[in-house]
CSV table of C-alpha atoms and ligand atoms in Angstrom, one decimal:
chain,number,residue,atom,x,y,z
M,19,MET,CA,75.5,94.9,62.7
M,20,GLN,CA,76.9,92.9,65.5
M,21,ASP,CA,76.5,94.4,68.8
M,22,LYS,CA,78.9,92.1,70.8
M,23,TYR,CA,82.5,92.6,70.6
M,24,ASP,CA,85.3,90.5,72.3
M,25,SER,CA,88.4,93.2,71.8
M,26,MET,CA,88.9,96.7,71.0
M,27,ILE,CA,91.5,99.3,70.0
M,28,THR,CA,92.1,101.6,72.9
M,29,GLY,CA,95.4,103.3,71.9
M,30,LEU,CA,97.1,104.3,68.5
M,31,GLY,CA,100.5,105.7,67.6
M,32,PHE,CA,102.9,105.9,65.0
M,33,ALA,CA,106.5,107.1,64.1
M,34,VAL,CA,108.5,107.9,60.9
M,35,PRO,CA,112.0,108.9,60.7
M,36,GLU,CA,112.8,112.4,59.9
M,37,LYS,CA,114.6,112.5,56.7
M,38,ILE,CA,112.0,112.7,53.6
M,39,LEU,CA,113.1,111.5,50.1
M,40,THR,CA,111.1,113.3,47.4
M,41,ASN,CA,110.4,112.0,44.0
M,42,ALA,CA,112.7,114.7,42.6
M,43,ASP,CA,115.3,113.3,44.9
M,44,LEU,CA,114.8,110.0,43.1
M,45,GLU,CA,115.4,111.7,39.8
M,46,LYS,CA,118.9,112.3,41.0
M,47,ILE,CA,119.4,108.3,41.9
M,48,VAL,CA,117.8,106.4,39.1
M,49,ASP,CA,116.5,106.9,35.8
M,50,THR,CA,113.1,107.9,36.6
M,51,THR,CA,110.8,111.1,36.8
M,52,GLU,CA,108.6,112.9,39.1
M,53,GLU,CA,105.8,112.3,37.0
M,54,TRP,CA,106.1,108.9,36.3
M,55,ILE,CA,106.3,108.1,40.2
M,56,ARG,CA,103.1,110.2,40.9
M,57,THR,CA,101.1,109.4,38.3
M,58,ARG,CA,101.7,105.5,38.5
M,59,THR,CA,101.9,105.1,42.2
M,60,GLY,CA,100.2,108.4,43.8
M,61,MET,CA,103.7,108.6,45.8
M,62,SER,CA,105.2,112.1,46.2
M,63,GLU,CA,107.5,111.5,49.2
M,64,ARG,CA,108.6,108.8,51.8
M,65,HIS,CA,110.5,108.9,54.9
M,66,VAL,CA,113.9,107.1,55.2
M,67,ALA,CA,115.7,105.8,58.2
M,68,ASP,CA,119.4,106.8,59.1
M,69,GLU,CA,122.0,104.3,59.7
M,70,ASN,CA,121.3,104.5,63.4
M,71,THR,CA,117.7,103.6,63.2
M,72,ALA,CA,116.4,100.3,63.2
M,73,THR,CA,112.9,98.7,63.0
M,74,SER,CA,112.8,98.4,66.9
M,75,ASP,CA,113.5,102.0,67.4
M,76,LEU,CA,110.7,103.4,65.2
M,77,SER,CA,108.6,100.5,67.2
M,78,THR,CA,109.2,101.7,70.3
M,79,GLU,CA,108.4,105.5,69.5
M,80,ALA,CA,105.0,104.4,68.0
M,81,ALA,CA,104.4,101.9,70.8
M,82,LYS,CA,105.0,104.6,73.7
M,83,LYS,CA,102.2,107.0,71.9
M,84,ALA,CA,99.8,103.9,71.8
M,85,LEU,CA,100.4,102.9,75.5
M,86,ALA,CA,100.0,106.5,76.5
M,87,GLU,CA,96.5,106.9,74.7
M,88,ALA,CA,95.3,103.8,76.2
M,89,LYS,CA,96.8,104.8,79.8
M,90,LEU,CA,98.4,101.4,80.0
M,91,ASP,CA,101.6,100.9,81.8
M,92,ALA,CA,104.1,98.8,79.7
M,93,LYS,CA,104.5,96.4,82.7
M,94,ASP,CA,100.7,95.5,82.2
M,95,LEU,CA,101.3,94.1,78.6
M,96,ASP,CA,100.6,90.6,78.1
M,97,VAL,CA,101.9,90.2,74.5
M,98,ILE,CA,103.9,92.3,72.2
M,99,ILE,CA,103.4,91.4,68.4
M,100,VAL,CA,105.6,93.0,65.9
M,101,ALA,CA,104.6,92.4,62.0
M,102,THR,CA,107.8,93.2,60.2
M,103,VAL,CA,109.9,91.8,57.3
M,104,THR,CA,112.8,94.2,58.3
M,105,PRO,CA,113.5,92.9,61.8
M,106,ASP,CA,116.7,94.3,63.6
M,107,THR,CA,118.3,90.8,63.5
M,108,PRO,CA,117.2,87.6,62.1
M,109,PHE,CA,116.8,86.5,65.8
M,110,PRO,CA,116.2,87.6,68.5
M,111,SER,CA,112.8,88.9,67.6
M,112,THR,CA,112.2,92.7,67.1
M,113,GLY,CA,109.4,92.1,69.5
M,114,CYS,CA,111.9,91.6,72.2
M,115,TYR,CA,114.0,94.4,71.6
M,116,VAL,CA,110.9,96.5,71.8
M,117,GLN,CA,110.2,94.6,75.0
M,118,LYS,CA,113.4,95.8,76.4
M,119,ASN,CA,112.9,99.1,75.3
M,120,LEU,CA,109.5,99.5,76.7
M,121,GLY,CA,110.2,97.7,80.0
M,122,ALA,CA,107.3,95.4,79.3
M,123,VAL,CA,108.8,92.7,81.4
M,124,ASN,CA,105.7,90.7,81.7
M,125,ALA,CA,104.8,90.2,78.1
M,126,ALA,CA,105.6,87.4,75.6
M,127,ALA,CA,106.9,89.2,72.6
M,128,PHE,CA,107.4,87.8,69.1
M,129,ASP,CA,107.2,88.7,65.2
M,130,ILE,CA,105.2,87.6,62.6
M,131,SER,CA,106.2,87.4,59.1
M,132,ALA,CA,103.2,88.4,56.5
M,133,ALA,CA,104.9,91.4,54.6
M,134,CYS,CA,102.2,94.2,54.2
M,135,SER,CA,99.5,92.1,55.6
M,136,GLY,CA,101.3,91.6,58.8
M,137,PHE,CA,99.6,94.1,61.1
M,138,LEU,CA,96.1,92.7,60.3
M,139,TYR,CA,97.3,89.4,61.0
M,140,GLY,CA,98.5,90.7,64.4
M,141,LEU,CA,95.2,92.4,65.0
M,142,THR,CA,93.6,89.0,64.5
M,143,MET,CA,95.8,87.2,66.5
M,144,ALA,CA,95.3,89.7,69.4
M,145,ASP,CA,91.4,89.6,68.9
M,146,ASN,CA,91.5,85.9,69.3
M,147,LEU,CA,94.0,85.8,72.2
M,148,ILE,CA,91.7,88.4,74.0
M,149,LYS,CA,88.7,86.0,73.0
M,150,SER,CA,90.5,83.0,74.8
M,151,GLY,CA,90.3,84.9,77.9
M,152,ALA,CA,93.8,84.2,78.7
M,153,TYR,CA,95.1,87.5,77.5
M,154,LYS,CA,94.1,91.0,78.2
M,155,ASN,CA,96.6,93.8,77.2
M,156,ILE,CA,98.2,93.2,73.8
M,157,LEU,CA,100.2,95.6,71.7
M,158,VAL,CA,100.2,95.1,67.9
M,159,ILE,CA,103.0,96.9,66.0
M,160,GLY,CA,103.5,97.2,62.2
M,161,ALA,CA,107.0,98.4,61.4
M,162,GLU,CA,109.5,98.4,58.6
M,163,THR,CA,112.8,99.9,57.5
M,164,LEU,CA,112.5,98.6,53.7
M,165,THR,CA,114.9,101.2,52.6
M,166,LYS,CA,117.6,99.1,54.1
M,167,ILE,CA,116.7,96.2,51.9
M,168,THR,CA,115.9,98.4,48.9
M,169,ASP,CA,118.0,98.1,45.8
M,170,TRP,CA,118.9,101.8,44.8
M,171,THR,CA,120.0,100.6,41.4
M,172,ASP,CA,116.7,99.3,40.6
M,173,ARG,CA,114.3,102.0,39.4
M,174,SER,CA,111.1,99.6,39.2
M,175,THR,CA,111.4,99.2,43.1
M,176,CYS,CA,113.4,101.8,44.7
M,177,VAL,CA,110.9,104.4,44.2
M,178,LEU,CA,108.3,102.7,46.2
M,179,PHE,CA,109.0,102.0,49.6
M,180,GLY,CA,109.4,104.0,52.9
M,181,ASP,CA,110.2,103.4,56.6
M,182,GLY,CA,107.9,103.9,59.5
M,183,ALA,CA,105.8,102.0,62.3
M,184,GLY,CA,102.3,102.1,63.8
M,185,ALA,CA,101.2,100.6,66.9
M,186,ALA,CA,97.7,99.8,68.7
M,187,VAL,CA,96.9,98.5,72.0
M,188,VAL,CA,94.3,95.8,71.9
M,189,GLN,CA,92.1,95.2,75.0
M,190,PRO,CA,88.9,93.6,76.0
M,191,SER,CA,85.8,95.5,74.7
M,192,ASP,CA,83.8,98.1,76.6
M,193,GLY,CA,80.9,96.8,74.9
M,194,GLU,CA,80.3,100.0,72.8
M,195,SER,CA,83.1,99.3,70.2
M,196,GLY,CA,85.4,96.3,69.0
M,197,ILE,CA,86.4,94.0,66.1
M,198,ILE,CA,83.6,92.5,64.3
M,199,LYS,CA,85.1,90.4,61.6
M,200,THR,CA,88.7,89.5,60.6
M,201,LEU,CA,89.8,87.6,57.5
M,202,ILE,CA,93.5,86.3,56.9
M,203,LYS,CA,94.7,84.1,54.1
M,204,SER,CA,97.5,83.5,52.0
M,205,ASP,CA,98.5,82.0,48.5
M,206,GLY,CA,102.0,80.7,48.8
M,207,ARG,CA,102.0,79.4,45.1
M,208,LEU,CA,102.8,83.1,44.6
M,209,THR,CA,106.1,83.4,46.7
M,210,ASP,CA,108.3,84.3,43.9
M,211,LEU,CA,106.7,87.5,42.9
M,212,LEU,CA,107.8,89.5,45.7
M,213,ILE,CA,110.9,88.3,47.6
M,214,MET,CA,114.0,89.0,49.2
M,215,PRO,CA,115.9,85.8,47.9
M,216,GLY,CA,119.0,86.0,50.0
M,217,GLY,CA,119.7,85.8,53.7
M,218,GLY,CA,117.8,82.8,54.9
M,219,SER,CA,118.7,79.1,54.7
M,220,ARG,CA,118.0,79.0,51.0
M,221,ILE,CA,120.7,81.4,50.3
M,222,PRO,CA,122.8,82.3,53.3
M,223,ALA,CA,124.7,85.5,52.9
M,224,THR,CA,128.3,85.0,50.9
M,225,HIS,CA,130.4,87.2,49.1
M,226,GLU,CA,128.6,85.9,45.7
M,227,SER,CA,125.1,86.4,47.2
M,228,ILE,CA,125.8,90.1,47.8
M,229,ASP,CA,127.3,90.5,44.5
M,230,GLN,CA,124.2,89.1,43.0
M,231,ARG,CA,122.2,91.5,44.9
M,232,LEU,CA,120.0,89.0,46.4
M,233,HIS,CA,119.8,90.7,49.7
M,234,TYR,CA,117.3,93.4,48.1
M,235,ILE,CA,113.5,93.2,47.4
M,236,LYS,CA,112.7,91.9,43.9
M,237,MET,CA,109.4,92.3,42.8
M,238,GLU,CA,107.3,91.4,39.4
M,239,GLY,CA,105.7,94.7,39.7
M,240,GLN,CA,102.5,94.2,37.0
M,241,ASP,CA,101.7,90.7,38.3
M,242,VAL,CA,101.8,91.8,41.9
M,243,PHE,CA,99.5,94.7,40.9
M,244,LYS,CA,97.1,92.3,39.2
M,245,HIS,CA,96.9,89.9,42.3
M,246,ALA,CA,96.5,92.9,44.6
M,247,VAL,CA,93.6,94.1,42.8
M,248,LYS,CA,91.8,90.8,42.9
M,249,ALA,CA,93.0,90.1,46.6
M,250,MET,CA,92.2,93.3,48.0
M,251,GLY,CA,88.7,93.7,46.4
M,252,GLY,CA,87.8,90.0,47.3
M,253,ALA,CA,88.9,90.3,50.9
M,254,ALA,CA,86.7,93.5,51.2
M,255,VAL,CA,83.9,91.9,49.7
M,256,ASP,CA,84.1,88.7,51.6
M,257,THR,CA,84.5,90.5,55.2
M,258,LEU,CA,81.4,92.6,54.4
M,259,LYS,CA,79.4,89.9,53.4
M,260,ALA,CA,80.5,87.9,56.5
M,261,ALA,CA,79.4,90.7,58.6
M,262,GLY,CA,76.2,90.7,56.9
M,263,ILE,CA,76.5,94.5,55.7
M,264,THR,CA,76.9,96.5,52.7
M,265,SER,CA,79.5,99.5,52.1
M,266,LYS,CA,76.7,102.0,52.5
M,267,GLU,CA,76.9,101.0,56.3
M,268,LEU,CA,80.6,101.8,56.3
M,269,THR,CA,81.9,105.1,57.4
M,270,LEU,CA,85.6,104.5,56.2
M,271,MET,CA,88.1,102.2,54.6
M,272,ILE,CA,91.9,102.1,55.4
M,273,PRO,CA,93.3,100.0,52.7
M,274,HIS,CA,97.1,99.1,52.6
M,275,GLN,CA,98.8,101.9,50.9
M,276,ALA,CA,101.1,100.5,48.0
M,277,ASN,CA,99.6,102.3,44.9
M,278,VAL,CA,96.5,104.7,44.7
M,279,ARG,CA,95.4,102.6,41.6
M,280,ILE,CA,95.1,99.6,43.9
M,281,ILE,CA,93.2,101.5,46.4
M,282,GLN,CA,90.9,102.9,43.8
M,283,ALA,CA,90.2,99.6,42.2
M,284,THR,CA,89.2,98.1,45.7
M,285,ALA,CA,86.9,101.1,46.4
M,286,LYS,CA,85.2,100.5,43.2
M,287,ARG,CA,84.8,96.8,43.8
M,288,ILE,CA,82.7,97.4,47.1
M,289,LYS,CA,81.3,100.6,45.4
M,290,LEU,CA,82.5,103.0,48.3
M,291,PRO,CA,83.2,106.4,47.2
M,292,MET,CA,86.5,107.8,47.4
M,293,GLU,CA,85.7,110.3,49.9
M,294,GLN,CA,85.3,107.6,52.5
M,295,VAL,CA,88.8,106.0,51.7
M,296,TYR,CA,91.9,107.0,53.7
M,297,ILE,CA,95.0,107.8,51.6
M,298,ASN,CA,98.5,108.9,52.7
M,299,VAL,CA,100.5,106.8,50.2
M,300,ASP,CA,101.4,110.3,48.6
M,301,LYS,CA,103.4,111.0,52.1
M,302,TYR,CA,104.8,107.8,53.0
M,303,GLY,CA,105.0,105.5,50.1
M,304,ASN,CA,104.7,101.9,50.8
M,305,THR,CA,105.6,101.0,54.1
M,306,SER,CA,104.4,97.5,54.2
M,307,ALA,CA,103.2,96.4,57.7
M,308,ALA,CA,103.4,99.9,59.0
M,309,SER,CA,101.1,101.5,56.4
M,310,ILE,CA,97.6,100.7,57.9
M,311,PRO,CA,98.5,101.5,61.5
M,312,ILE,CA,100.2,104.7,60.5
M,313,ALA,CA,97.1,105.8,58.3
M,314,LEU,CA,94.8,104.6,61.1
M,315,THR,CA,96.7,106.9,63.6
M,316,GLU,CA,96.7,109.5,61.3
M,317,ALA,CA,92.9,109.2,60.4
M,318,LYS,CA,92.0,109.2,64.0
M,319,GLU,CA,94.3,112.3,65.0
M,320,LYS,CA,92.7,114.1,61.9
M,321,GLY,CA,89.2,113.4,63.2
M,322,ILE,CA,88.6,111.5,60.1
M,323,LEU,CA,87.9,108.4,62.4
M,324,LYS,CA,85.6,109.0,65.0
M,325,LYS,CA,84.1,107.0,67.8
M,326,GLY,CA,81.2,104.7,66.6
M,327,ASP,CA,82.4,104.6,63.0
M,328,TYR,CA,82.4,101.5,61.1
M,329,CYS,CA,85.8,101.1,59.6
M,330,LEU,CA,87.4,98.5,57.2
M,331,LEU,CA,91.0,97.6,57.0
M,332,VAL,CA,92.3,95.6,54.0
M,333,SER,CA,95.6,94.5,53.0
M,334,PHE,CA,97.7,92.4,50.6
M,335,GLY,CA,101.4,91.4,50.5
M,336,GLY,CA,104.5,89.4,49.5
M,337,GLY,CA,103.6,85.6,50.2
M,338,PHE,CA,101.1,86.5,48.9
M,339,THR,CA,99.0,87.3,52.3
M,340,ILE,CA,95.7,89.1,52.5
M,341,GLY,CA,94.1,90.4,55.5
M,342,ALA,CA,90.9,92.2,56.4
M,343,VAL,CA,89.4,93.6,59.7
M,344,LEU,CA,86.2,95.3,60.2
M,345,PHE,CA,85.8,97.0,63.5
M,346,LYS,CA,83.6,99.7,65.2
M,347,TYR,CA,86.0,102.6,66.6
O,421,LIG,O1,102.9,96.2,49.1
O,421,LIG,C1,103.7,95.5,48.5
O,421,LIG,C2,103.1,95.1,47.0
O,421,LIG,N1,103.7,95.8,45.9
O,421,LIG,C3,102.8,96.5,45.1
O,421,LIG,O2,101.7,96.6,45.5
O,421,LIG,C4,103.4,96.9,43.9
O,421,LIG,C5,102.2,96.7,42.6
O,421,LIG,N2,102.8,97.2,41.4
O,421,LIG,C6,102.6,98.5,41.4
O,421,LIG,O3,102.3,99.1,41.8
O,421,LIG,C7,103.1,98.8,39.8
O,421,LIG,O4,103.2,97.6,39.1
O,421,LIG,C8,104.3,99.7,39.7
O,421,LIG,C9,104.2,100.8,40.0
O,421,LIG,C10,105.5,99.0,40.4
O,421,LIG,C11,104.9,99.9,38.2
O,421,LIG,O5,103.8,100.4,37.4
O,421,LIG,P1,103.3,99.9,36.1
O,421,LIG,O6,102.3,100.9,35.6
O,421,LIG,O7,102.8,98.3,36.3
O,421,LIG,O8,104.5,99.8,35.2
O,421,LIG,P2,105.4,98.7,34.6
O,421,LIG,O9,105.9,97.8,35.5
O,421,LIG,O10,104.2,98.1,33.3
O,421,LIG,O11,106.3,99.4,33.7
O,421,LIG,C12,106.1,100.5,32.5
O,421,LIG,C13,107.2,101.2,32.0
O,421,LIG,C14,108.2,100.1,31.7
O,421,LIG,O12,108.9,100.9,30.5
O,421,LIG,P3,108.4,100.1,29.1
O,421,LIG,O13,109.1,98.7,29.1
O,421,LIG,O14,107.1,100.4,29.0
O,421,LIG,O15,109.5,100.9,28.3
O,421,LIG,C15,109.1,100.3,32.9
O,421,LIG,O16,110.5,100.0,32.6
O,421,LIG,O17,107.8,102.0,33.1
O,421,LIG,C16,109.2,101.6,33.4
O,421,LIG,N3,109.5,101.8,34.5
O,421,LIG,C17,110.0,103.3,35.0
O,421,LIG,N4,110.0,104.3,34.6
O,421,LIG,C18,110.4,105.3,35.0
O,421,LIG,C19,109.5,101.1,35.7
O,421,LIG,N5,109.9,101.6,36.8
O,421,LIG,C20,110.1,102.9,36.3
O,421,LIG,C21,110.4,104.3,37.1
O,421,LIG,N6,110.6,105.6,36.4
O,421,LIG,N7,110.7,104.2,38.5
């Protein structure tokens, strides 16, 4: 295994809104059952932001925890990257709101749009910015308030999503721990499978676009499922291969939390026992870019992710986007 690293994660944190929506609550909103949601997705409940909470609020809360663990003053941040498809405003970026909230006056702040793979795109950028030698202290956040773009009349999507944020401070490696391999890829031929059609330059907001419910998430669930299984498994295999290791040397996999069946298929593809896979989709639903940093922080807080462990993060999302990051914690 590689023993020279450029960057490492030095702080983690996450935040979710207080309000919880259970499967039983959803039975009262759309024609669904607790059992259908649980058996088809693995989800039991999810957190929902109130009307006063935006993506930058959850991001800021998560970021403060990550900075505290890294013992880093916000003023020393060089870069803030927020991965989100639910920014506070189309512009300025959510990164700039977070910068203001933290008082990170010396940072360059911006957003990246890579849906559920956004956090891994962010980690990849952070690793390479540090590798360049020009930047040292980088905050990578994955954050979403997906329930704000959820169509509560569409049972095929509204049961799936939740809100939250997770943050990681990435700094130069101490030589003992660090990022080993990163992989990011996209397939723009599949843009239509998972999309919010309205609100951009193609379909700006009009009374008609609102009447046609174009400002909500639309998803071809089954197609997404098939591509996700292939993409997540492929990314996991390719990343282990690029690092020259097998899953036997892996301590833990933390996959994007969209559906427990997709996660099981990914673990099977790399022959990793499910005991070595972190799952919390039951508690948070699919929080898109936030799902991996929330799970990563939880795994660390529970002592499941320990110093010296080899951990694989893997994701897929709308775009299609694919990401994987292998690191030694
Ligand atoms: O991170 C973003 C990427 N997104 C994903 O990873 C999602 C990937 N897709 C999935 O996870 C699954 O496709 C879903 C969970 C969305 C759906 O599960 P499925 O096993 O693929 O179900 P389906 O779409 O094939 O629907 C099966 C049946 C249909 O009824 P009929 O036609 O068989 O009578 C649906 O109308 O289930 C019905 N159905 C529901 N029934 C109760 C769809 N949604 C619901 C619901 N409650 N909420």
